[in-house]
PDB file of C-alpha atoms and ligand atoms in Angstrom:
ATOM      1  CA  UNK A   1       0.000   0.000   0.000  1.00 76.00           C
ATOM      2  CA  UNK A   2       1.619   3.597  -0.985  1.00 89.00           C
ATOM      3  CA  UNK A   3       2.554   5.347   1.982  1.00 94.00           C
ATOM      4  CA  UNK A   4       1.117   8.700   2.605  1.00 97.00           C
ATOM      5  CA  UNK A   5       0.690  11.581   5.555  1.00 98.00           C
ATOM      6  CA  UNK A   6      -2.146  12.474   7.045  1.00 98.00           C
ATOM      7  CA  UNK A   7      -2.917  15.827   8.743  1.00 98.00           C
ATOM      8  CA  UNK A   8      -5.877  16.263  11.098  1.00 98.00           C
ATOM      9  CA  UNK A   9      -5.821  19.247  12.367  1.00 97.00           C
ATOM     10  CA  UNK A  10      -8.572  21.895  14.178  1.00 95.00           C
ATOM     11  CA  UNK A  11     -10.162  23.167  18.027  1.00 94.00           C
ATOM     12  CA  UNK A  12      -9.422  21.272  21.104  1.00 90.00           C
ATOM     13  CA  UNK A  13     -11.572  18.498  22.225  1.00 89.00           C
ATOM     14  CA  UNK A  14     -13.136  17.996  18.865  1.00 90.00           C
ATOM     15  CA  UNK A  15     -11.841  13.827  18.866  1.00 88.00           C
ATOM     16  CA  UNK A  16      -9.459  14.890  16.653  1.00 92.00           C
ATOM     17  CA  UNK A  17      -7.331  12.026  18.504  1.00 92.00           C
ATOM     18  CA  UNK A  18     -10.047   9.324  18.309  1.00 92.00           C
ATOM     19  CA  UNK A  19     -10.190   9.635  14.759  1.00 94.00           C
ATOM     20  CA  UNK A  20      -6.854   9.747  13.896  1.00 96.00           C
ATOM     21  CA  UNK A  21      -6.016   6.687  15.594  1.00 94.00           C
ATOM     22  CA  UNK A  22      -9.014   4.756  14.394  1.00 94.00           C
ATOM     23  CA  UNK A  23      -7.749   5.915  10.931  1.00 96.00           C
ATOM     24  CA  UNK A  24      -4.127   4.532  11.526  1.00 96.00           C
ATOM     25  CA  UNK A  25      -5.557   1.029  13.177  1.00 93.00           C
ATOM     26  CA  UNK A  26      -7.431   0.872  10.554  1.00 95.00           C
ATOM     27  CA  UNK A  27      -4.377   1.842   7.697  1.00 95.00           C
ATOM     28  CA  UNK A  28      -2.228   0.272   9.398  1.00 94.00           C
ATOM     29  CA  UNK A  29      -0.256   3.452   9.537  1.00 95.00           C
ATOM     30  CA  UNK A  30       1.359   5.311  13.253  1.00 95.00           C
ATOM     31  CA  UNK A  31      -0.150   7.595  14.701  1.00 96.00           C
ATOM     32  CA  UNK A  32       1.208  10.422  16.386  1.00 97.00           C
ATOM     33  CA  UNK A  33      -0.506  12.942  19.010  1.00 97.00           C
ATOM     34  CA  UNK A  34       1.755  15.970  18.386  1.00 97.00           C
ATOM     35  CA  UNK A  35      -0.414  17.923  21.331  1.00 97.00           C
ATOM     36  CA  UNK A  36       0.694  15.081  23.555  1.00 98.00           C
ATOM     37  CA  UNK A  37       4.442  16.716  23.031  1.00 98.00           C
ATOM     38  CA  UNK A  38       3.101  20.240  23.952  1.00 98.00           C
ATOM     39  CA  UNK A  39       1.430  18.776  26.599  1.00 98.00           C
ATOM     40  CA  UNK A  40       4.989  16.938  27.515  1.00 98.00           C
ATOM     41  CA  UNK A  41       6.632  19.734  27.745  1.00 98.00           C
ATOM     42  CA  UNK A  42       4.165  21.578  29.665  1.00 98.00           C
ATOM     43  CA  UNK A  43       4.531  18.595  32.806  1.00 98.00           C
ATOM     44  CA  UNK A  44       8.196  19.111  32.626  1.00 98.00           C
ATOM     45  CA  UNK A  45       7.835  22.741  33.286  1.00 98.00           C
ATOM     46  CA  UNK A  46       5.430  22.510  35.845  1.00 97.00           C
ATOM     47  CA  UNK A  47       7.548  20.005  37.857  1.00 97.00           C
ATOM     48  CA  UNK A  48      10.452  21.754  37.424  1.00 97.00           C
ATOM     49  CA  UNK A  49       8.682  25.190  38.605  1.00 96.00           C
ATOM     50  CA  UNK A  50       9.492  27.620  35.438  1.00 97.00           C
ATOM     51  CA  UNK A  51       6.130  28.663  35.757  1.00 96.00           C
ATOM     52  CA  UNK A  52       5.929  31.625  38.236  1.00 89.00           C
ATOM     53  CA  UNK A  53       2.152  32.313  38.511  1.00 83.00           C
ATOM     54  CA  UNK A  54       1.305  32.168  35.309  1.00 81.00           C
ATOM     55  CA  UNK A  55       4.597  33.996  33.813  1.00 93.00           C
ATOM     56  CA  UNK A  56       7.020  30.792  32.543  1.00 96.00           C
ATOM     57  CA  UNK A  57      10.568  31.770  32.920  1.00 97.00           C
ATOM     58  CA  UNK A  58      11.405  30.889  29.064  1.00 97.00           C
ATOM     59  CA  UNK A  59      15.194  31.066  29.487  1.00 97.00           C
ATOM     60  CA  UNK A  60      15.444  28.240  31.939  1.00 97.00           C
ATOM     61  CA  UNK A  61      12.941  26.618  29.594  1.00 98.00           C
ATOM     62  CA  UNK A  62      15.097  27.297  26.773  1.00 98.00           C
ATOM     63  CA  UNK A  63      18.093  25.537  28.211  1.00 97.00           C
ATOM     64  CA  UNK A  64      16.407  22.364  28.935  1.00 96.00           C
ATOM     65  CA  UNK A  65      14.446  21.648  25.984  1.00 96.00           C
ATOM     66  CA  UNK A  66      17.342  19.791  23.915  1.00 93.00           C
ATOM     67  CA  UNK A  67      17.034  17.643  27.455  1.00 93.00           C
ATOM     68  CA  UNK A  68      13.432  16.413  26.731  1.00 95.00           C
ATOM     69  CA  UNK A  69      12.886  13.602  24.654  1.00 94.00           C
ATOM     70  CA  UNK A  70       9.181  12.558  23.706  1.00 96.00           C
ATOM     71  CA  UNK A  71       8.533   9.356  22.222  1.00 95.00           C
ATOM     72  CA  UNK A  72       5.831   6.874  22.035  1.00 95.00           C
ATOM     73  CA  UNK A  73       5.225   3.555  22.352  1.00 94.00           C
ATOM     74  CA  UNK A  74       2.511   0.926  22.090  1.00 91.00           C
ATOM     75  CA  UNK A  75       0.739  -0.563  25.682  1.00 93.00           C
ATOM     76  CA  UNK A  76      -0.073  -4.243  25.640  1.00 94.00           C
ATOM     77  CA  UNK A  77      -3.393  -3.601  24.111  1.00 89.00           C
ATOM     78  CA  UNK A  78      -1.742  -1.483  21.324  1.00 86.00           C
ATOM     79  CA  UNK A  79      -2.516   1.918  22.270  1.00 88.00           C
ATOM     80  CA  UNK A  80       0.628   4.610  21.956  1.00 91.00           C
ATOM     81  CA  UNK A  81       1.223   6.098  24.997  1.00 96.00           C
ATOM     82  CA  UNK A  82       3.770   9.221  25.933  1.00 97.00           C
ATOM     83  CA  UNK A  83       6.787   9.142  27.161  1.00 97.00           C
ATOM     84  CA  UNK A  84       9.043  11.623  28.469  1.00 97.00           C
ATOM     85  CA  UNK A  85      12.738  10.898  29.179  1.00 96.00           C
ATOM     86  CA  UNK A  86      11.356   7.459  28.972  1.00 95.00           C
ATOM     87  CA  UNK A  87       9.147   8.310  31.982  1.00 98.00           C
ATOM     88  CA  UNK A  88       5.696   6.864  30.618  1.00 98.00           C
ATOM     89  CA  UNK A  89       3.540  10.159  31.160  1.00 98.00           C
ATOM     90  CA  UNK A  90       0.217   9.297  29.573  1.00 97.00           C
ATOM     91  CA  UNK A  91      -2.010   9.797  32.269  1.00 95.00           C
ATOM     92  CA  UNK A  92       0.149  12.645  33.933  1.00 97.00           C
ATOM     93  CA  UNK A  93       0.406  15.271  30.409  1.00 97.00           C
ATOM     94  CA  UNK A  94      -3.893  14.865  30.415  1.00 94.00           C
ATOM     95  CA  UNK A  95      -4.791  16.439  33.901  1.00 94.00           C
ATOM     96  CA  UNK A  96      -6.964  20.034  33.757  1.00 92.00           C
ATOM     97  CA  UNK A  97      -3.866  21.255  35.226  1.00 95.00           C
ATOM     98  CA  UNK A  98      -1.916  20.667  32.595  1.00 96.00           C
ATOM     99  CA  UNK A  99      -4.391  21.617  29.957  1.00 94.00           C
ATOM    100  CA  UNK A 100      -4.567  24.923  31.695  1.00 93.00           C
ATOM    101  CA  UNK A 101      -1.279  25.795  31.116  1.00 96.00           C
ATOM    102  CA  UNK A 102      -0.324  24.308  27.907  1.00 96.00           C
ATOM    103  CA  UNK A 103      -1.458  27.122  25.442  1.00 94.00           C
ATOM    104  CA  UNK A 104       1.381  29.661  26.632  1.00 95.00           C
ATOM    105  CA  UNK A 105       3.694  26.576  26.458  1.00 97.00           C
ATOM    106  CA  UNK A 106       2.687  25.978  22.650  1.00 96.00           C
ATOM    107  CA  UNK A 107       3.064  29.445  21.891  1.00 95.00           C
ATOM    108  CA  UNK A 108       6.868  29.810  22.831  1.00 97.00           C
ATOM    109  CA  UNK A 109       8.305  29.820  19.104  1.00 97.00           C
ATOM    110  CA  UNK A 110      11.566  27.743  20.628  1.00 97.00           C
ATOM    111  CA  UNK A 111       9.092  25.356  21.704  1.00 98.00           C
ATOM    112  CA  UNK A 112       7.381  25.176  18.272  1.00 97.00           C
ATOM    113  CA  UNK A 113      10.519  24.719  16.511  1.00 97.00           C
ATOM    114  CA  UNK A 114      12.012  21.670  18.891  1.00 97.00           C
ATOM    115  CA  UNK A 115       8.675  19.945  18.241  1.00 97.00           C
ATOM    116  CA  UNK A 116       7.758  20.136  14.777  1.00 97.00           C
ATOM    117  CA  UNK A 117      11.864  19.080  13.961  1.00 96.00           C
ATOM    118  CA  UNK A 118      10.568  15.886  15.913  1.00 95.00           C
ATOM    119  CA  UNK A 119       7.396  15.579  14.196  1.00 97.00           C
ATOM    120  CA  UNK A 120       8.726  16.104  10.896  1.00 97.00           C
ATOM    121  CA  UNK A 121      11.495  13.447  11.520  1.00 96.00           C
ATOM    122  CA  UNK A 122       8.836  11.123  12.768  1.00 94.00           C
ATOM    123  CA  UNK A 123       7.017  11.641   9.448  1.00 95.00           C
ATOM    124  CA  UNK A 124      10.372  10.847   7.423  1.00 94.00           C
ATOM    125  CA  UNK A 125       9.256   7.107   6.127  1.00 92.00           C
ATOM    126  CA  UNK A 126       5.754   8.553   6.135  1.00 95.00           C
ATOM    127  CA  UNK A 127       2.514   6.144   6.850  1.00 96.00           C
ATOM    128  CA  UNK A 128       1.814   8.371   9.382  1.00 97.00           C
ATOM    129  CA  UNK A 129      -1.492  10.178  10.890  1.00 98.00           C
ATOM    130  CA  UNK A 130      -0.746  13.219  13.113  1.00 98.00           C
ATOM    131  CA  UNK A 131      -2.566  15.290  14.460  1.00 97.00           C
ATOM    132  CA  UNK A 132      -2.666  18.872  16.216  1.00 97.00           C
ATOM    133  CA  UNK A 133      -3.082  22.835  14.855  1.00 96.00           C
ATOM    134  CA  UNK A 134      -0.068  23.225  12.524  1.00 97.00           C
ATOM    135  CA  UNK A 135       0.017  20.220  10.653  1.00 98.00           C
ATOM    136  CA  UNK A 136      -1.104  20.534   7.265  1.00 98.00           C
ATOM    137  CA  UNK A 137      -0.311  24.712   7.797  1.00 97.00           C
ATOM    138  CA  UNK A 138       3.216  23.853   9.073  1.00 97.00           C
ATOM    139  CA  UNK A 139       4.870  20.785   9.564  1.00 98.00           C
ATOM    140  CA  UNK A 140       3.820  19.240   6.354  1.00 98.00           C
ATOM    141  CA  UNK A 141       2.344  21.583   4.320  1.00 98.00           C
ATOM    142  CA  UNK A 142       2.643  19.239   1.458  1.00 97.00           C
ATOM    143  CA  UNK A 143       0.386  15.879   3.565  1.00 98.00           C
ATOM    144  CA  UNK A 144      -1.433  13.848   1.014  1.00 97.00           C
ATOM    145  CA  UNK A 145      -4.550  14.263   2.896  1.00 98.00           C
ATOM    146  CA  UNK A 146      -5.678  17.186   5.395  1.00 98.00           C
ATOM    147  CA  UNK A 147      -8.748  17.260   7.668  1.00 97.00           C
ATOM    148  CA  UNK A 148      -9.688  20.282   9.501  1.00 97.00           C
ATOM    149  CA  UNK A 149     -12.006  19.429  12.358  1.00 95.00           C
ATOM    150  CA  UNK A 150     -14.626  21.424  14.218  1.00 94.00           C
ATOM    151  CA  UNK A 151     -17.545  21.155  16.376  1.00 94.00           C
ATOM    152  CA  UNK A 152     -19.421  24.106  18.410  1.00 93.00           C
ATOM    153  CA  UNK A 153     -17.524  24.401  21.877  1.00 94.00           C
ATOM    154  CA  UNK A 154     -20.185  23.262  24.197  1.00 95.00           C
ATOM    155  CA  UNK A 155     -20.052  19.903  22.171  1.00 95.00           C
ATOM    156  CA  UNK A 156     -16.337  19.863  22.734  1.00 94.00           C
ATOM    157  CA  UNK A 157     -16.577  20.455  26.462  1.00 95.00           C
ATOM    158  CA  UNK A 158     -18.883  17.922  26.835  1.00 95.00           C
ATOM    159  CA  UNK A 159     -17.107  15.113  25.112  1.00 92.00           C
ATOM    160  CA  UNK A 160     -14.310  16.355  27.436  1.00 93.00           C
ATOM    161  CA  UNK A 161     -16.238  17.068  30.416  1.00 95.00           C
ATOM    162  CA  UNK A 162     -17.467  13.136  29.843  1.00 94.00           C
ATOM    163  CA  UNK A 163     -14.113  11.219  29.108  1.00 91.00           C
ATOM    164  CA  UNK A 164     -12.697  13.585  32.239  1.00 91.00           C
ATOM    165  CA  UNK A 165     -15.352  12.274  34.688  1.00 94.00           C
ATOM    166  CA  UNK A 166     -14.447   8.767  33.482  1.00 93.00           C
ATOM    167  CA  UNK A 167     -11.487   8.656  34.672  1.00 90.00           C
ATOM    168  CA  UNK A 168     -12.546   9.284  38.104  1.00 92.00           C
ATOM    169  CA  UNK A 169     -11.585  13.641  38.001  1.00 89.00           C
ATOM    170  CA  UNK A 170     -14.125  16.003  39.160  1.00 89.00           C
ATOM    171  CA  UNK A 171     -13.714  19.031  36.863  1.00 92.00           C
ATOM    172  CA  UNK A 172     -16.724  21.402  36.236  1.00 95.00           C
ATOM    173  CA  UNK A 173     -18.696  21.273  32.912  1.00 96.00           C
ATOM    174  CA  UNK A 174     -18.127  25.191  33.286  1.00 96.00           C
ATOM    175  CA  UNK A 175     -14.320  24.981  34.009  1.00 96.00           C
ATOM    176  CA  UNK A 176     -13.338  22.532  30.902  1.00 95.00           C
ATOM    177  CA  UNK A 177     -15.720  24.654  28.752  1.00 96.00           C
ATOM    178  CA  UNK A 178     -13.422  27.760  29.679  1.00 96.00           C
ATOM    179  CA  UNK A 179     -10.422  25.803  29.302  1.00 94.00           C
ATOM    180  CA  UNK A 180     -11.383  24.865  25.881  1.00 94.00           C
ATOM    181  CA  UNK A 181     -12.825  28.163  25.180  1.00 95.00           C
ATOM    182  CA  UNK A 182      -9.460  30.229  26.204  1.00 95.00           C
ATOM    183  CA  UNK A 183      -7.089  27.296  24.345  1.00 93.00           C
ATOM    184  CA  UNK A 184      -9.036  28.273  20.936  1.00 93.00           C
ATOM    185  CA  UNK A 185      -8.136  31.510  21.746  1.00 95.00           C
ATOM    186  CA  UNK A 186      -4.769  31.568  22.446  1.00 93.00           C
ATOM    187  CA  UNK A 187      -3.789  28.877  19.669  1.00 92.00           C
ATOM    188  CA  UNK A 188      -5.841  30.807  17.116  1.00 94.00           C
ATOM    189  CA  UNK A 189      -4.432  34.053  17.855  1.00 95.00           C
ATOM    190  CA  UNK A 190      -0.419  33.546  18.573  1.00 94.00           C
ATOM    191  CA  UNK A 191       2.259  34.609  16.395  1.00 94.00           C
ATOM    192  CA  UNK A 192       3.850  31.515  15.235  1.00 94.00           C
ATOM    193  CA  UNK A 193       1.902  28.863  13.248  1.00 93.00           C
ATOM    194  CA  UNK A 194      -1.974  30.137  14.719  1.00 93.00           C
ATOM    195  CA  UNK A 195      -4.479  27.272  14.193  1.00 94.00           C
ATOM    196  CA  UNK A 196      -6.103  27.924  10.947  1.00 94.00           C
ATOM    197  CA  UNK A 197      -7.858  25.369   8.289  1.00 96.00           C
ATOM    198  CA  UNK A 198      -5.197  24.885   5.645  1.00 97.00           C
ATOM    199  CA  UNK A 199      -6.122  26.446   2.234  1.00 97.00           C
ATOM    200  CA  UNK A 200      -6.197  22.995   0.778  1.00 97.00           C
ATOM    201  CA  UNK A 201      -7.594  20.712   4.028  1.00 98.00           C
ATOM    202  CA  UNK A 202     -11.267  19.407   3.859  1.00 97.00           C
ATOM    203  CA  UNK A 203     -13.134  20.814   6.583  1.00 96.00           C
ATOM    204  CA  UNK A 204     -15.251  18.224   8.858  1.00 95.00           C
ATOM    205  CA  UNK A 205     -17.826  19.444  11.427  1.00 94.00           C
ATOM    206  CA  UNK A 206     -18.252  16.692  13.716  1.00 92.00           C
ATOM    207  CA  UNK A 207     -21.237  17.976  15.780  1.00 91.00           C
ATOM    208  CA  UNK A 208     -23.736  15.342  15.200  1.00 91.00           C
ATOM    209  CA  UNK A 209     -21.968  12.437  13.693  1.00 92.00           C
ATOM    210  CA  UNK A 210     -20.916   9.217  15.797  1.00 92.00           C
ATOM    211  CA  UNK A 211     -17.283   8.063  16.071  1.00 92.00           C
ATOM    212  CA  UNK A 212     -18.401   5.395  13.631  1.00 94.00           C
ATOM    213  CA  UNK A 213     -19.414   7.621  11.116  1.00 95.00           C
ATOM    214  CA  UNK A 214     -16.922  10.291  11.400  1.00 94.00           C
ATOM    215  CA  UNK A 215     -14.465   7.293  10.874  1.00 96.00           C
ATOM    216  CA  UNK A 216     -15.962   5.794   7.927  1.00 96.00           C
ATOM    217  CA  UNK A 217     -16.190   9.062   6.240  1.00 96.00           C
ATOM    218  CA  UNK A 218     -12.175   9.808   6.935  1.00 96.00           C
ATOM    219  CA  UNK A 219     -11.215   6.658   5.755  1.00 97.00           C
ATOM    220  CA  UNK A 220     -13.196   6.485   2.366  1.00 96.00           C
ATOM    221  CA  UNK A 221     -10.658   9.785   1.676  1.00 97.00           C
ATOM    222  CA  UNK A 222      -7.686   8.259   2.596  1.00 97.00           C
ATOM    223  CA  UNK A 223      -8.464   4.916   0.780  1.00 95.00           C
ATOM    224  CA  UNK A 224      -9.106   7.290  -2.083  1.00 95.00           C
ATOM    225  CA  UNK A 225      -5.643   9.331  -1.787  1.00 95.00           C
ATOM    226  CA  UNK A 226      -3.662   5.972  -1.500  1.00 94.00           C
ATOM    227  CA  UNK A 227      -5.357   4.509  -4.537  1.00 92.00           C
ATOM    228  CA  UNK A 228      -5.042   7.897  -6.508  1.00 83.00           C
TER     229      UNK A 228
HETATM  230  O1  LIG B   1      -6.809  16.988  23.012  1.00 55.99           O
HETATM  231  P1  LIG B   1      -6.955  18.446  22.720  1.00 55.99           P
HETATM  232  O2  LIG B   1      -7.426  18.708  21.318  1.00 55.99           O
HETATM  233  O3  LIG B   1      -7.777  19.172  23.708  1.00 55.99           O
HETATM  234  O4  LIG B   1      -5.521  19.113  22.845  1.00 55.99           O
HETATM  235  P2  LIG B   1      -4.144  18.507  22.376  1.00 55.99           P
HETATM  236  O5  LIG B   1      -4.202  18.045  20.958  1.00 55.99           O
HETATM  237  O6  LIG B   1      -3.703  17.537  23.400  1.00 55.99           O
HETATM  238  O7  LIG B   1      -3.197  19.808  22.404  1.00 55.99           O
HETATM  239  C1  LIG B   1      -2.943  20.507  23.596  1.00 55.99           C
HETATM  240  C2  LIG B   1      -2.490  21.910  23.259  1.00 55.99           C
HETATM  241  O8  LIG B   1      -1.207  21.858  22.603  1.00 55.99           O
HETATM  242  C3  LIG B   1      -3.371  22.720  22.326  1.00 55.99           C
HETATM  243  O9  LIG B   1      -4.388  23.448  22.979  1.00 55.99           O
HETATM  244  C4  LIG B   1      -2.364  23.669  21.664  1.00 55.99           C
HETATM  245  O10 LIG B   1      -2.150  24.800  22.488  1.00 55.99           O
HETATM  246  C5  LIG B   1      -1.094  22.872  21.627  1.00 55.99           C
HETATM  247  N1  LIG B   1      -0.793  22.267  20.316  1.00 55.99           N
HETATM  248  C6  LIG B   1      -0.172  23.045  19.366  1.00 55.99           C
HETATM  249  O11 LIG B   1       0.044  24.224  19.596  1.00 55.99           O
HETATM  250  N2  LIG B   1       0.222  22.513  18.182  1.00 55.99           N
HETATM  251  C7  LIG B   1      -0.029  21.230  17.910  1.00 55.99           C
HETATM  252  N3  LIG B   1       0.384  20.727  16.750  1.00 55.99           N
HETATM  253  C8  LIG B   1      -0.684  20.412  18.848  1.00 55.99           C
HETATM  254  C9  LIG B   1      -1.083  20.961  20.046  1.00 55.99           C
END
């Protein structure tokens, strides 16, 4: 099967993760969660205190990023999961707490540039599905296939609000929905790669179609790209 890359970008909490990992399983292609790097990166400057209330001190930030490696690798039940210095940090880089302070992290343009060298590495042999804001704007502006994926926020907040309370957390409906709200805002407005649809990405509003559907429909394009 010819290899290709696949960029699903758009707003937080939309499932752009769900899908793009049903879309690899289903491929047979690996996926990567570039937001789970941001989100790595975040945890390591939380524990290591460079954020001062809620200024980060980016030089000491600066020195350590060559010092964080993010990689991922499959659980028993084939699921990637995150790791940091090979510290598996799955669970850890998905905590309101580190959602909350993530967006100012992803903004830092030393940051950006660290992480999309990695991704784009990662994407060398390509057969890959990655998702995030920048990917078909950015890191590979040239993907086979780009989705752009929305849904109105109080969807989002819910599906978040939902998977949250899960896992045992008890977060507010009100307090994701902010979190999600301010996150579009700050990725959407900052200076270096802003989350924007791709001239050339298909745009998917996932409001009111199952994960079933949504799936089906993502895969009939990529079958479609491969065979093209
Ligand atoms: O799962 P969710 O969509 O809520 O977020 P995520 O994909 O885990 O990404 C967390 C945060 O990382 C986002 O809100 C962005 O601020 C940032 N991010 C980014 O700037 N660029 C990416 N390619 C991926 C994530």
């Amino acid at each position: 099967m010819k290899k290709i890359i696949i960029a699903i970008d758009g707003f937080s909490s939309c499932g752009k993760s769900t899908m793009a990992k049903g879309l690899a399983r289903k491929l047979g292609f690996i996926y990567i969660d570039s937001g789970a790097m941001y989100r790595a990166v975040t945890l390591y400057a939380l524990r290591n205190g460079f954020f001062e209330h809620e200024h980060i001190n980016e030089s000491a930030l600066a020195d350590s990023i060559k010092n964080i490696s993010i990689t991922f690798k499959l659980n028993k039940d084939g699921i990637p999961e995150t790791y940091m210095n090979d510290e598996n940090v799955e669970q850890e880089i998905r905590t309101m707490e580190v959602s909350s302070h993530v967006s100012p992290i992803a903004a830092l343009p030393f940051v950006r540039e660290a992480l999309v060298a990695q991704q784009r590495k990662m994407g060398e042999q390509k057969g890959i599905v990655m998702d995030g804001r920048d990917i078909g704007t950015t890191v590979f502006p040239n993907a086979e296939l780009k989705i752009f994926v929305t849904a109105s926020a109080e969807i989002r907040a819910q599906r978040r609000f939902d998977e949250l309370k899960a896992k045992g957390k008890n977060d507010t409906y009100e307090k994701v929905l902010e979190n999600v709200v301010e996150r579009d805002r700050i990725d959407m407005t900052r200076a270096v790669s802003p989350l924007r649809k791709a001239d050339d990405a298909i745009e998917l509003d996932n409001s009111h179609m199952t994960i079933a559907e949504q799936l089906d429909y993502i895969a009939s394009l990529a079958e479609n790209k491969i065979k093209s």
